[in-house]
Amino acid sequence: MNDNNFQISIERSEHISSIAQESITWKQPLQITNRKARFPGFHQRKIHYKAGQGVKAGYMPLPSDLLIHESVPMKLSDGVTLYSDIFIPTRFENLSEQRKPGKGVPAIVAWSPYGKQAGTQLLSDFPFHCGVPPSTVSSLQKWEGPDPAFWCSYDYAIINVDIRGTYTSEGDASVCSHTEASDGAEFITWVSQQPWCNGKVALSGNSWLAVCQWKIASLRPAGLAAVAPWEGLGDLYRDAICKGGIPDTGFVQAITSAFAGQGQLEDMAAGLDKSNGLWDAYWEDKRSVVERINVPIYAVACWTSLAHTPGTLRAWRNVPNSVPKWLRVHNTMEWPDYYEHRNIQDLKRFYDFYLKGIDTNWLATPKIRLSVLNFGMGLQPDTVDRAESEWPLARTKYVKHFLTSHNTLSLTPPNESSEIKYGATSGSAVFEYTIPDNIETTGYPRCRLHVSSPDHTEIDIFVQIEKYTAGPRPRRVGTLVIRPKTGPWAYLLKLMHDWQIGTTKLGLLYHWGSDGRLRASHATARIIEDDFDKIEPRYRHEKRNMLESGEIRCLDIPMRPYGLWWEKGDVLRFTIKGEPVIPFAIPGTKGPSIDNKGMHVIHCGGKGEESSCLVLPIV
């Protein structure tokens, strides 16, 4: 995107933002005085740590001396003040001291609403410390952010920011908006101009800290040298809050209910209600225009994430190929992957090259690295990366597996049409296929279903692929994504997996397969920008076209991108249902707002190659 087109695109984003601002509903955030906020108090001071010191019992001792400048103010152009904690090598006792060129350090910014220190979420709040051994981190890291102990020991500064409207930073907190991105862009430029900085700034972090990177980088702030969005997304509507056009605000509400501040907080669930669950300027304001990005990118995704995989892969793909970009897709889970020592060292090679100008041979790194899932290995997946040259893989064959009246999948479409019915609110239709040879399915599964509802003008469809063992007592096979390091716990969790005991209550620990969903009234208007729409169907979601009496509607349902190894004899189970086949991984999270009644009818066969089918990406 040239400078002229970039400026036109920015002006469009600003116009959309002004419209979106009028639609915002505000609510009160968690008060910083609430114990859940874990507010450490407002201090403007310096804290010195010594090498070998343990900040918290049981955590990694600091590898080097470290200095924290707490609650450093930065005033935005509209007068709002943000506060950040700057973790930096101890020679930077005075942040305002002018230094000779080349004597500054690069900065890595962790931009999020979770708190500069402590905050509402900690690794210790989750089972098995999120799969991150406490001995591998210092406890100075903010939630899902980089560990200052590691980076400061290699002459980087880490900056933990309280974004607008959170904790003691001023203003009201709008979420994933152009306003938030503009704040981030201003902040990065300010950091790059500080006397202690070498002029190079990067962004780092997982999940929310990755989502904001796509938005901020799209504004091309001066001083931004690289980004590393680890498990994020670029389109809040399609990837999180209204997947497939079905409102599903529970997860986002659970996250934002932990945002602490003294101003107001944007209520996105109310925003979805105002838009009647449809795409409009409010949601366009929360989409990242990644086509504008012009700095190097190291993006990471995993097959097991319920929130981040499609959005990360789509954002990475839509960044222009002229931009230096790398992608790694792993088969474990985002938290342990982000703090895994070998991955931190890999990220350091990337930052050293682009922020320090050190020849780390980074350019020899394969543009794409993949590690597919192998459930056959039990609960300990193979984590060996393999190099690829493109995504999606050009050698992929998208093979149709047709639904039959015998509840099986066939490589040949049935000549005769048939119907399979299930209760729209409580039943399901299940189809099975025995894998004839060892295969790998890596890419974008999808399905085409011809459906009708004799009792209602709407159909909400949920689909799921699962892997089962063969034999008279088939057993569902998955993977453990948060793995304990102790033998007894690992043994117990494997027993629970094998006997399917309590796995729903411990849903965050296990992963079972690719899924998808679609609201039938949203399936008539697609976004057709390129041939990729044939692989991952995309919809406009701008209006609902309700079903007429007796209408059979064809639904092309995208499923979560996936990489999985199948052994000969494994059984693929494909389930169609009127609600999520597998409950959301975090028990207690409010489920989607579903619009189903009566019966659903799946129409199988009778349409040749256009018959109802599951499409698998076989490589």
Short mmCIF file of C-alpha atoms in Angstrom, two decimals, residues 54-57 59-60 118 122 134 137-142 147-149:
data_model
loop_
_atom_site.label_atom_id
_atom_site.label_comp_id
_atom_site.label_asym_id
_atom_site.label_seq_id
_atom_site.Cartn_x
_atom_site.Cartn_y
_atom_site.Cartn_z
CA GLY A 54 13.99 -14.12 43.82
CA VAL A 55 11.10 -11.69 43.38
CA LYS A 56 8.62 -14.34 44.53
CA ALA A 57 9.18 -17.66 46.25
CA TYR A 59 10.02 -18.43 40.76
CA MET A 60 13.16 -17.98 38.68
CA ALA A 118 0.07 -8.20 39.28
CA LEU A 122 -1.95 -14.41 36.92
CA PRO A 134 7.18 -21.18 37.89
CA VAL A 137 9.64 -17.09 34.84
CA SER A 138 10.44 -14.35 37.35
CA SER A 139 6.84 -13.31 38.23
CA LEU A 140 7.62 -9.75 37.03
CA GLN A 141 5.77 -10.39 33.76
CA LYS A 142 2.28 -8.96 33.38
CA ASP A 147 9.22 -11.42 31.24
CA PRO A 148 11.41 -8.37 32.03
CA ALA A 149 13.93 -10.58 33.82
#
